[in-house]
Amino acid sequence: MQLEERNAQDNDSTMMHFVLLGFSDLPNLQGLLSGVFTIMYLTILIGNSLIIITSIDPTLHKPMYFFLANFSSLEICYVSVTLPRILFNLWTQNRSISLRDCAAQLCFFLILGATECFLLAVMSYDRYVAICNPLHYALVMNPKRCAQLAAGCWLGGIPVQIGQTCQIFSLHFCNSNQINHFFCDIPPILQLACEDTSAHEASVYVVAMLFVAVPFMLILASYSKIISTILRLPTAKGRAKAFSTCSSHLLVVVLFFGTATITYLRPKSSHSADNDKLLSLFYTVVTPMFNPLIYSLRNKDVIASLKKIITKNVMS
């Protein structure tokens, strides 16, 4: 394995390519990592695809399952930005990535990350309306409103994240071209800049507050109302049923927002390459892999629909 490196001796102001170090510090585990990531990627694709397929069932034509199908589609796109590149690097041991490809990967990663934050907030709002205002649920969460909310989630982050990507890649990278990460992410890229990045770091914090902290606060507000309403229900059975409808979503929120917040909102001085890679694995690979299990195994309607589809295909 050869890692092509540039250093401060080079006078060119802009790198033409980077080297993703990834897991090169574990040379004896390259085959194992390749197998593990391949299995994880296939699990994510199959699991989320099954959820999308089950949403076709007429009995699941409800806002909750509409947003769940959108979420599963998002997860497939989200992991496809990073995992195929990881597998390519492990299979070929060619860790070079062009400046253009690196910028494209970061841009799509940020856009889809923003979409996930928005979509999780919308899903919490859906649960809030269903539990706190059940009589107005069909009116508030009508098909047109659901489509508008979904479109807003998918498109809302595009202008800002394209601008942020252009801003980051307007920097001069002349110290090194080695990115100590398994994909092009903001913190390790900023570390390679040979100029003051304080303005860019401030911009990252502002955008993170807008796309991570604000949706998270909306989710907390929704769940504070949801929990308050559930606790006032007269029967234990009713409380248990209400909790079961939102517990899966709440678990995903904690996993995703917890690791993303630590990565992007903690001080630069506390960043370390190994910790960043470990945290990134959680919200880029581990959480999307467990999402289908979290949602399907805890949802009787999804399981019943999946059994119906499998039985129908077997019988035909």
XYZ file of N, CA, C and O in Angstrom, residues 76-245:
680
model
N -30.704 4.895 2.643
C -30.013 4.231 1.535
C -29.108 5.225 0.811
O -27.941 4.930 0.504
N -29.634 6.421 0.544
C -28.822 7.460 -0.120
C -27.675 7.900 0.776
O -26.536 8.089 0.311
N -27.961 8.049 2.059
C -26.985 8.569 3.025
C -25.762 7.668 3.130
O -24.620 8.139 3.046
N -25.982 6.372 3.298
C -24.843 5.465 3.434
C -24.134 5.247 2.103
O -22.937 4.934 2.069
N -24.862 5.436 0.992
C -24.252 5.237 -0.325
C -23.270 6.354 -0.680
O -22.509 6.227 -1.640
N -23.294 7.435 0.085
C -22.315 8.507 -0.116
C -20.949 8.106 0.438
O -19.916 8.505 -0.102
N -20.937 7.301 1.495
C -19.675 6.981 2.172
C -19.243 5.518 2.035
O -18.080 5.244 1.751
N -20.173 4.581 2.222
C -19.776 3.172 2.299
C -19.151 2.619 1.016
O -18.153 1.897 1.086
N -19.697 2.894 -0.167
C -19.039 2.375 -1.375
C -17.589 2.841 -1.505
O -16.731 2.075 -1.954
N -17.331 4.087 -1.097
C -15.951 4.597 -1.155
C -15.068 3.872 -0.150
O -13.898 3.562 -0.432
N -15.602 3.598 1.023
C -14.845 2.843 2.027
C -14.495 1.471 1.482
O -13.345 1.012 1.592
N -15.471 0.798 0.890
C -15.240 -0.542 0.340
C -14.241 -0.502 -0.814
O -13.372 -1.381 -0.917
N -14.345 0.509 -1.671
C -13.391 0.654 -2.784
C -11.965 0.803 -2.252
O -11.026 0.166 -2.763
N -11.803 1.623 -1.228
C -10.470 1.828 -0.651
C -9.919 0.551 -0.031
O -8.723 0.259 -0.139
N -10.802 -0.220 0.631
C -10.362 -1.460 1.263
C -10.047 -2.529 0.226
O -9.085 -3.284 0.376
N -10.846 -2.601 -0.826
C -10.639 -3.638 -1.843
C -9.399 -3.364 -2.693
O -8.657 -4.282 -3.024
N -9.195 -2.116 -3.068
C -8.105 -1.780 -3.994
C -6.865 -1.245 -3.310
O -5.790 -1.210 -3.908
N -7.008 -0.808 -2.045
C -5.930 -0.136 -1.318
C -5.483 1.143 -2.030
O -4.384 1.645 -1.800
N -6.325 1.655 -2.898
C -6.090 2.942 -3.554
C -6.919 3.990 -2.821
O -8.130 4.077 -3.010
N -6.280 4.765 -2.001
C -6.991 5.681 -1.116
C -7.053 7.111 -1.656
O -7.511 8.021 -0.972
N -6.594 7.306 -2.861
C -6.591 8.643 -3.454
C -8.002 9.056 -3.878
O -8.775 8.242 -4.380
N -8.337 10.317 -3.650
C -9.619 10.866 -4.073
C -9.371 12.275 -4.606
O -8.650 13.064 -3.984
N -9.933 12.573 -5.756
C -9.706 13.877 -6.359
C -10.389 14.970 -5.545
O -11.324 14.711 -4.771
N -9.917 16.190 -5.725
C -10.502 17.335 -5.023
C -11.983 17.465 -5.357
O -12.813 17.696 -4.474
N -12.334 17.269 -6.628
C -13.726 17.380 -7.059
C -14.594 16.298 -6.420
O -15.696 16.575 -5.936
N -14.094 15.063 -6.412
C -14.861 13.964 -5.814
C -15.015 14.152 -4.311
O -16.062 13.822 -3.742
N -13.968 14.658 -3.680
C -14.021 14.915 -2.240
C -15.071 15.976 -1.929
O -15.871 15.821 -0.999
N -15.081 17.046 -2.729
C -16.071 18.109 -2.535
C -17.485 17.585 -2.770
O -18.417 17.917 -2.024
N -17.662 16.759 -3.801
C -18.986 16.201 -4.096
C -19.453 15.295 -2.960
O -20.624 15.344 -2.549
N -18.542 14.465 -2.448
C -18.909 13.571 -1.349
C -19.330 14.369 -0.120
O -20.355 14.070 0.504
N -18.546 15.403 0.228
C -18.881 16.225 1.390
C -20.212 16.926 1.186
O -21.044 16.963 2.100
N -20.448 17.461 -0.006
C -21.677 18.200 -0.276
C -22.908 17.302 -0.135
O -23.876 17.663 0.548
N -22.879 16.131 -0.759
C -24.019 15.212 -0.655
C -24.198 14.718 0.777
O -25.329 14.556 1.253
N -23.081 14.487 1.463
C -23.157 14.038 2.850
C -23.840 15.093 3.726
O -24.703 14.768 4.544
N -23.478 16.359 3.539
C -24.064 17.436 4.337
C -25.535 17.648 3.994
O -26.369 17.851 4.886
N -25.865 17.601 2.706
C -27.260 17.783 2.292
C -28.143 16.686 2.872
O -29.218 16.947 3.435
N -27.700 15.431 2.753
C -28.498 14.314 3.253
C -28.529 14.297 4.778
O -29.528 13.881 5.375
N -27.439 14.751 5.411
C -27.434 14.864 6.869
C -28.454 15.884 7.341
O -29.169 15.653 8.332
N -28.531 17.017 6.639
C -29.531 18.028 6.974
C -30.937 17.476 6.760
O -31.841 17.702 7.574
N -31.127 16.732 5.687
C -32.426 16.110 5.411
C -32.834 15.179 6.544
O -34.002 15.159 6.962
N -31.874 14.419 7.043
C -32.184 13.489 8.144
C -32.612 14.247 9.393
O -33.568 13.846 10.073
N -31.913 15.341 9.710
C -32.286 16.141 10.879
C -33.706 16.677 10.736
O -34.517 16.606 11.671
N -34.012 17.231 9.553
C -35.348 17.778 9.320
C -36.411 16.691 9.365
O -37.497 16.883 9.930
N -36.097 15.549 8.754
C -37.090 14.472 8.670
C -37.380 13.892 10.053
O -38.541 13.568 10.367
N -36.369 13.761 10.877
C -36.594 13.279 12.241
C -37.464 14.263 13.026
O -38.312 13.854 13.831
N -37.265 15.563 12.785
C -38.098 16.569 13.446
C -39.545 16.483 12.963
O -40.492 16.573 13.758
N -39.742 16.293 11.660
C -41.096 16.172 11.099
C -41.783 14.917 11.619
O -42.984 14.935 11.934
N -41.021 13.828 11.742
C -41.597 12.592 12.270
C -42.035 12.764 13.721
O -43.043 12.189 14.153
N -41.274 13.543 14.480
C -41.670 13.801 15.866
C -42.923 14.677 15.905
O -43.790 14.497 16.768
N -43.024 15.622 14.964
C -44.233 16.461 14.877
C -45.452 15.610 14.528
O -46.537 15.810 15.081
N -45.263 14.646 13.639
C -46.346 13.731 13.278
C -46.838 12.970 14.501
O -48.046 12.830 14.716
N -45.905 12.486 15.320
C -46.287 11.768 16.539
C -46.959 12.708 17.540
O -47.886 12.306 18.252
N -46.491 13.953 17.576
C -47.096 14.943 18.483
C -48.569 15.177 18.119
O -49.443 15.160 18.996
N -48.836 15.372 16.827
C -50.220 15.611 16.394
C -51.073 14.373 16.649
O -52.218 14.477 17.110
N -50.522 13.181 16.373
C -51.288 11.944 16.532
C -51.677 11.694 17.978
O -52.776 11.200 18.259
N -50.782 12.017 18.906
C -51.024 11.706 20.318
C -51.692 12.862 21.059
O -52.590 12.654 21.874
N -51.277 14.087 20.751
C -51.784 15.242 21.496
C -53.050 15.846 20.880
O -53.842 16.465 21.593
N -53.214 15.696 19.570
C -54.413 16.222 18.900
C -55.013 15.173 17.965
O -55.107 15.386 16.745
N -55.403 14.033 18.487
C -55.863 12.925 17.629
C -57.098 13.261 16.799
O -57.253 12.754 15.685
N -57.982 14.117 17.307
C -59.205 14.444 16.575
C -58.920 15.291 15.337
O -59.703 15.286 14.384
N -57.810 16.016 15.348
C -57.457 16.865 14.212
C -56.340 16.256 13.366
O -55.860 16.897 12.426
N -55.939 15.026 13.687
C -54.787 14.412 13.026
C -54.980 14.292 11.507
O -54.120 14.695 10.714
N -56.126 13.751 11.092
C -56.377 13.552 9.657
C -56.429 14.876 8.912
O -56.016 14.968 7.743
N -56.901 15.915 9.571
C -56.993 17.226 8.936
C -55.615 17.893 8.838
O -55.250 18.426 7.781
N -54.855 17.831 9.936
C -53.540 18.493 9.962
C -52.539 17.760 9.080
O -51.829 18.364 8.272
N -52.467 16.438 9.226
C -51.496 15.642 8.470
C -52.162 15.021 7.243
O -52.139 13.808 7.044
N -52.756 15.870 6.420
C -53.372 15.387 5.182
C -52.282 15.090 4.151
O -51.130 15.521 4.305
N -52.619 14.344 3.073
C -51.592 13.963 2.091
C -50.809 15.135 1.510
O -49.600 15.045 1.303
N -51.508 16.248 1.227
C -50.825 17.411 0.663
C -49.815 17.976 1.650
O -48.669 18.294 1.285
N -50.202 18.093 2.922
C -49.292 18.616 3.954
C -48.093 17.684 4.138
O -46.960 18.158 4.277
N -48.328 16.390 4.120
C -47.232 15.428 4.272
C -46.238 15.547 3.119
O -45.016 15.519 3.334
N -46.755 15.677 1.898
C -45.879 15.821 0.729
C -45.065 17.105 0.815
O -43.869 17.123 0.480
N -45.686 18.186 1.277
C -44.981 19.459 1.422
C -43.877 19.359 2.477
O -42.766 19.871 2.269
N -44.176 18.720 3.594
C -43.181 18.565 4.655
C -42.010 17.699 4.185
O -40.845 18.010 4.452
N -42.322 16.614 3.472
C -41.264 15.742 2.967
C -40.381 16.476 1.962
O -39.150 16.377 2.002
N -41.008 17.234 1.051
C -40.237 17.994 0.058
C -39.352 19.035 0.740
O -38.194 19.237 0.344
N -39.888 19.678 1.764
C -39.096 20.648 2.506
C -37.878 20.018 3.162
O -36.802 20.617 3.193
N -38.062 18.801 3.683
C -36.940 18.089 4.313
C -35.842 17.773 3.294
O -34.656 17.952 3.566
N -36.246 17.292 2.116
C -35.280 16.879 1.098
C -34.570 18.076 0.468
O -33.391 17.990 0.112
N -35.263 19.187 0.315
C -34.719 20.317 -0.439
C -34.203 21.452 0.444
O -33.417 22.287 -0.021
N -34.635 21.472 1.705
C -34.348 22.614 2.565
C -32.878 22.911 2.794
O -32.474 24.069 2.918
N -32.049 21.876 2.855
C -30.641 22.096 3.172
C -29.734 22.308 1.982
O -28.546 22.624 2.142
N -30.279 22.153 0.763
C -29.419 22.175 -0.432
C -28.672 23.493 -0.616
O -27.438 23.488 -0.764
N -29.343 24.661 -0.609
C -28.598 25.910 -0.865
C -27.497 26.177 0.157
O -26.366 26.540 -0.216
N -27.831 25.994 1.434
C -26.848 26.292 2.485
C -25.668 25.335 2.431
O -24.504 25.746 2.547
N -25.924 24.060 2.232
C -24.839 23.077 2.252
C -23.954 23.177 1.013
O -22.747 22.926 1.087
N -24.536 23.540 -0.123
C -23.702 23.793 -1.303
C -22.794 24.985 -1.033
O -21.592 24.964 -1.340
N -23.364 26.036 -0.428
C -22.562 27.207 -0.087
C -21.465 26.887 0.900
O -20.322 27.361 0.754
N -21.774 26.064 1.910
C -20.763 25.710 2.898
C -19.650 24.877 2.277
O -18.462 25.070 2.599
N -20.002 23.967 1.378
C -18.990 23.158 0.704
C -18.069 24.033 -0.143
O -16.836 23.870 -0.111
N -18.652 24.954 -0.882
C -17.836 25.869 -1.706
C -16.921 26.706 -0.826
O -15.754 26.955 -1.181
N -17.422 27.129 0.323
C -16.618 27.933 1.238
C -15.428 27.140 1.764
O -14.292 27.644 1.803
N -15.665 25.893 2.155
C -14.586 25.066 2.703
C -13.532 24.768 1.643
O -12.328 24.845 1.898
N -13.966 24.481 0.420
C -13.007 24.128 -0.631
C -12.432 25.347 -1.352
O -11.696 25.201 -2.310
N -12.771 26.543 -0.848
C -12.079 27.745 -1.310
C -10.782 27.962 -0.533
O -9.985 28.837 -0.876
N -10.581 27.172 0.527
C -9.356 27.245 1.317
C -8.169 26.726 0.511
O -8.332 25.970 -0.450
N -6.977 27.115 0.915
C -5.747 26.585 0.326
C -5.244 25.450 1.208
O -5.089 25.610 2.415
N -4.993 24.314 0.595
C -4.496 23.144 1.319
C -3.060 22.895 0.865
O -2.830 22.349 -0.217
N -2.097 23.299 1.682
C -0.706 23.180 1.261
C 0.177 22.522 2.316
O 1.394 22.464 2.159
N -0.408 22.034 3.384
C 0.403 21.387 4.421
C 0.536 19.893 4.180
O 1.610 19.326 4.245
N -0.576 19.242 3.932
C -0.590 17.804 3.683
C -1.846 17.478 2.905
O -2.809 18.253 2.913
N -1.842 16.363 2.208
C -3.056 15.958 1.500
C -3.675 14.706 2.094
O -4.553 14.098 1.502
N -3.211 14.322 3.283
C -3.724 13.116 3.927
C -4.867 13.460 4.877
O -4.679 14.161 5.871
N -6.054 12.960 4.555
C -7.232 13.138 5.403
C -7.328 11.930 6.331
O -7.546 10.811 5.880
N -7.155 12.175 7.619
C -7.168 11.082 8.591
C -8.614 10.727 8.941
O -9.087 10.945 10.055
N -9.313 10.202 7.952
C -10.721 9.828 8.096
C -11.041 8.845 6.982
O -10.231 8.632 6.079
N -12.267 8.247 7.042
C -12.632 7.303 5.988
C -13.547 7.936 4.944
O -13.955 7.287 3.993
N -13.881 9.217 5.109
C -14.582 9.961 4.064
C -14.266 11.441 4.251
O -13.684 11.853 5.252
N -14.636 12.241 3.267
C -14.351 13.675 3.326
C -15.352 14.351 4.254
O -16.511 14.561 3.884
N -14.911 14.694 5.450
C -15.750 15.346 6.438
C -15.120 16.693 6.806
O -13.928 16.915 6.583
N -15.903 17.569 7.397
C -15.437 18.935 7.645
C -14.241 19.016 8.595
O -13.223 19.640 8.247
N -14.311 18.423 9.813
C -13.193 18.607 10.742
C -11.829 18.186 10.196
O -10.861 18.969 10.281
N -11.667 16.979 9.610
C -10.342 16.603 9.114
C -9.893 17.434 7.909
O -8.689 17.626 7.709
N -10.830 17.939 7.103
C -10.446 18.770 5.958
C -9.930 20.123 6.436
O -8.914 20.626 5.943
N -10.596 20.711 7.417
C -10.150 22.006 7.936
C -8.760 21.913 8.555
O -7.996 22.881 8.535
N -8.432 20.747 9.087
C -7.110 20.571 9.692
C -5.981 20.641 8.667
O -4.831 20.884 9.028
N -6.299 20.448 7.382
C -5.276 20.461 6.342
C -5.045 21.855 5.765
O -4.105 22.050 4.993
N -5.893 22.809 6.113
C -5.770 24.153 5.547
C -4.522 24.847 6.089
O -4.149 24.681 7.255
N -3.870 25.628 5.223
C -2.665 26.340 5.641
C -2.949 27.829 5.839
O -2.073 28.672 5.669
N -4.176 28.142 6.180
C -4.548 29.520 6.483
C -5.516 29.507 7.658
O -5.957 28.445 8.109
N -5.849 30.674 8.156
C -6.734 30.788 9.306
C -8.126 30.271 8.944
O -8.725 30.701 7.961
N -8.623 29.344 9.737
C -9.934 28.740 9.459
C -10.987 29.140 10.489
O -12.057 28.536 10.541
N -10.707 30.140 11.289
C -11.631 30.515 12.366
C -12.995 30.936 11.815
O -14.039 30.590 12.384
N -12.990 31.686 10.694
C -14.266 32.104 10.104
C -15.049 30.899 9.596
O -16.275 30.827 9.730
N -14.332 29.924 9.015
C -14.988 28.721 8.506
C -15.534 27.878 9.654
O -16.626 27.301 9.552
N -14.769 27.803 10.751
C -15.235 27.052 11.909
C -16.481 27.686 12.502
O -17.421 26.984 12.904
N -16.511 29.020 12.543
C -17.697 29.718 13.044
C -18.898 29.435 12.144
O -20.018 29.227 12.626
N -18.649 29.405 10.833
C -19.726 29.095 9.884
C -20.256 27.688 10.103
O -21.475 27.450 10.047
N -19.343 26.749 10.352
C -19.756 25.364 10.611
C -20.640 25.294 11.853
O -21.667 24.600 11.869
N -20.271 26.033 12.906
C -21.063 26.038 14.136
C -22.455 26.622 13.886
O -23.458 26.095 14.382
N -22.509 27.710 13.108
C -23.800 28.346 12.826
C -24.707 27.384 12.053
O -25.892 27.216 12.381
N -24.159 26.758 11.020
C -24.941 25.821 10.213
C -25.350 24.610 11.050
O -26.482 24.108 10.936
N -24.433 24.124 11.902
C -24.750 22.988 12.768
C -25.869 23.342 13.741
O -26.764 22.524 14.000
N -25.836 24.559 14.260
C -26.908 24.994 15.151
C -28.238 25.044 14.399
O -29.282 24.653 14.928
N -28.186 25.503 13.136
C -29.399 25.638 12.341
C -29.979 24.286 11.951
O -31.191 24.062 12.042
N -29.102 23.354 11.533
C -29.573 22.080 10.991
C -29.547 20.921 11.985
O -30.135 19.871 11.698
N -28.848 21.082 13.088
C -28.796 20.015 14.093
C -29.498 20.438 15.383
O -30.422 19.768 15.850
N -29.065 21.571 15.952
C -29.586 21.979 17.251
C -31.055 22.393 17.183
O -31.852 22.019 18.058
N -31.433 23.172 16.157
C -32.825 23.632 16.063
C -33.801 22.460 15.881
O -34.795 22.365 16.617
N -33.561 21.536 14.914
C -34.463 20.369 14.825
C -34.498 19.553 16.117
O -35.564 19.058 16.505
N -33.339 19.431 16.771
C -33.301 18.662 18.020
C -34.145 19.334 19.096
O -34.856 18.651 19.845
N -34.093 20.665 19.165
C -34.912 21.383 20.150
C -36.402 21.220 19.827
O -37.233 21.079 20.736
N -36.739 21.215 18.545
C -38.140 20.992 18.157
C -38.595 19.586 18.537
O -39.740 19.388 18.963
N -37.689 18.628 18.384
C -38.007 17.249 18.774
C -38.228 17.162 20.280
O -39.182 16.525 20.754
N -37.351 17.819 21.041
C -37.515 17.827 22.500
C -38.837 18.467 22.904
O -39.528 17.978 23.811
N -39.193 19.570 22.235
C -40.457 20.244 22.543
C -41.636 19.326 22.236
O -42.596 19.232 23.026
N -41.572 18.637 21.097
C -42.655 17.714 20.726
C -42.790 16.603 21.748
O -43.904 16.276 22.185
N -41.652 16.025 22.152
C -41.715 14.891 23.068
C -42.055 15.295 24.492
O -42.608 14.489 25.252
N -41.750 16.524 24.862
C -42.179 16.984 26.182
C -43.704 17.046 26.237
O -44.331 16.656 27.236
N -44.325 17.513 25.129
C -45.786 17.548 25.049
C -46.355 16.133 24.968
O -47.384 15.822 25.596
N -45.675 15.271 24.191
C -46.148 13.889 24.035
C -46.132 13.153 25.369
O -47.121 12.508 25.762
N -45.014 13.261 26.083
C -44.890 12.560 27.372
C -45.902 13.092 28.376
O -46.532 12.328 29.123
N -46.084 14.422 28.377
C -47.067 15.021 29.280
C -48.476 14.492 28.987
O -49.241 14.175 29.909
N -48.796 14.372 27.711
C -50.117 13.862 27.321
C -50.274 12.391 27.676
O -51.329 11.972 28.184
N -49.231 11.601 27.428
C -49.296 10.168 27.706
C -49.496 9.908 29.195
O -50.278 9.034 29.597
N -48.783 10.654 30.020
C -48.884 10.446 31.468
C -50.278 10.774 32.011
O -50.641 10.310 33.098
N -51.037 11.550 31.256
C -52.392 11.897 31.698
C -53.439 10.898 31.220
O -54.621 11.007 31.567
N -53.029 9.915 30.408
C -53.981 8.911 29.942
C -54.479 8.079 31.120
O -53.702 7.748 32.027
N -55.751 7.698 31.118
C -56.338 7.047 32.300
C -55.882 5.616 32.542
O -55.885 5.143 33.680
N -55.520 4.878 31.470
C -55.205 3.457 31.644
C -53.738 3.171 31.337
O -53.121 3.841 30.493
N -53.218 2.140 32.010
C -51.825 1.734 31.775
C -51.655 1.184 30.365
O -50.623 1.387 29.723
N -52.684 0.493 29.869
C -52.636 -0.065 28.516
C -52.556 1.052 27.475
O -51.798 0.961 26.495
N -53.320 2.108 27.685
C -53.291 3.241 26.772
C -51.950 3.941 26.785
O -51.437 4.342 25.725
N -51.360 4.075 27.971
C -50.034 4.706 28.076
C -48.977 3.861 27.389
O -48.103 4.387 26.682
N -49.054 2.548 27.568
C -48.069 1.652 26.946
C -48.180 1.701 25.426
O -47.164 1.730 24.715
N -49.401 1.718 24.912
C -49.604 1.770 23.462
C -49.089 3.078 22.884
O -48.443 3.101 21.821
N -49.337 4.181 23.590
C -48.876 5.485 23.119
C -47.350 5.563 23.119
O -46.747 6.075 22.179
N -46.737 5.053 24.179
C -45.275 5.056 24.249
C -44.670 4.210 23.134
O -43.633 4.551 22.573
N -45.319 3.088 22.807
C -44.767 2.181 21.798
C -44.745 2.815 20.412
O -43.913 2.469 19.580
N -45.668 3.742 20.154
C -45.724 4.370 18.830
C -44.603 5.372 18.596
O -44.310 5.710 17.445
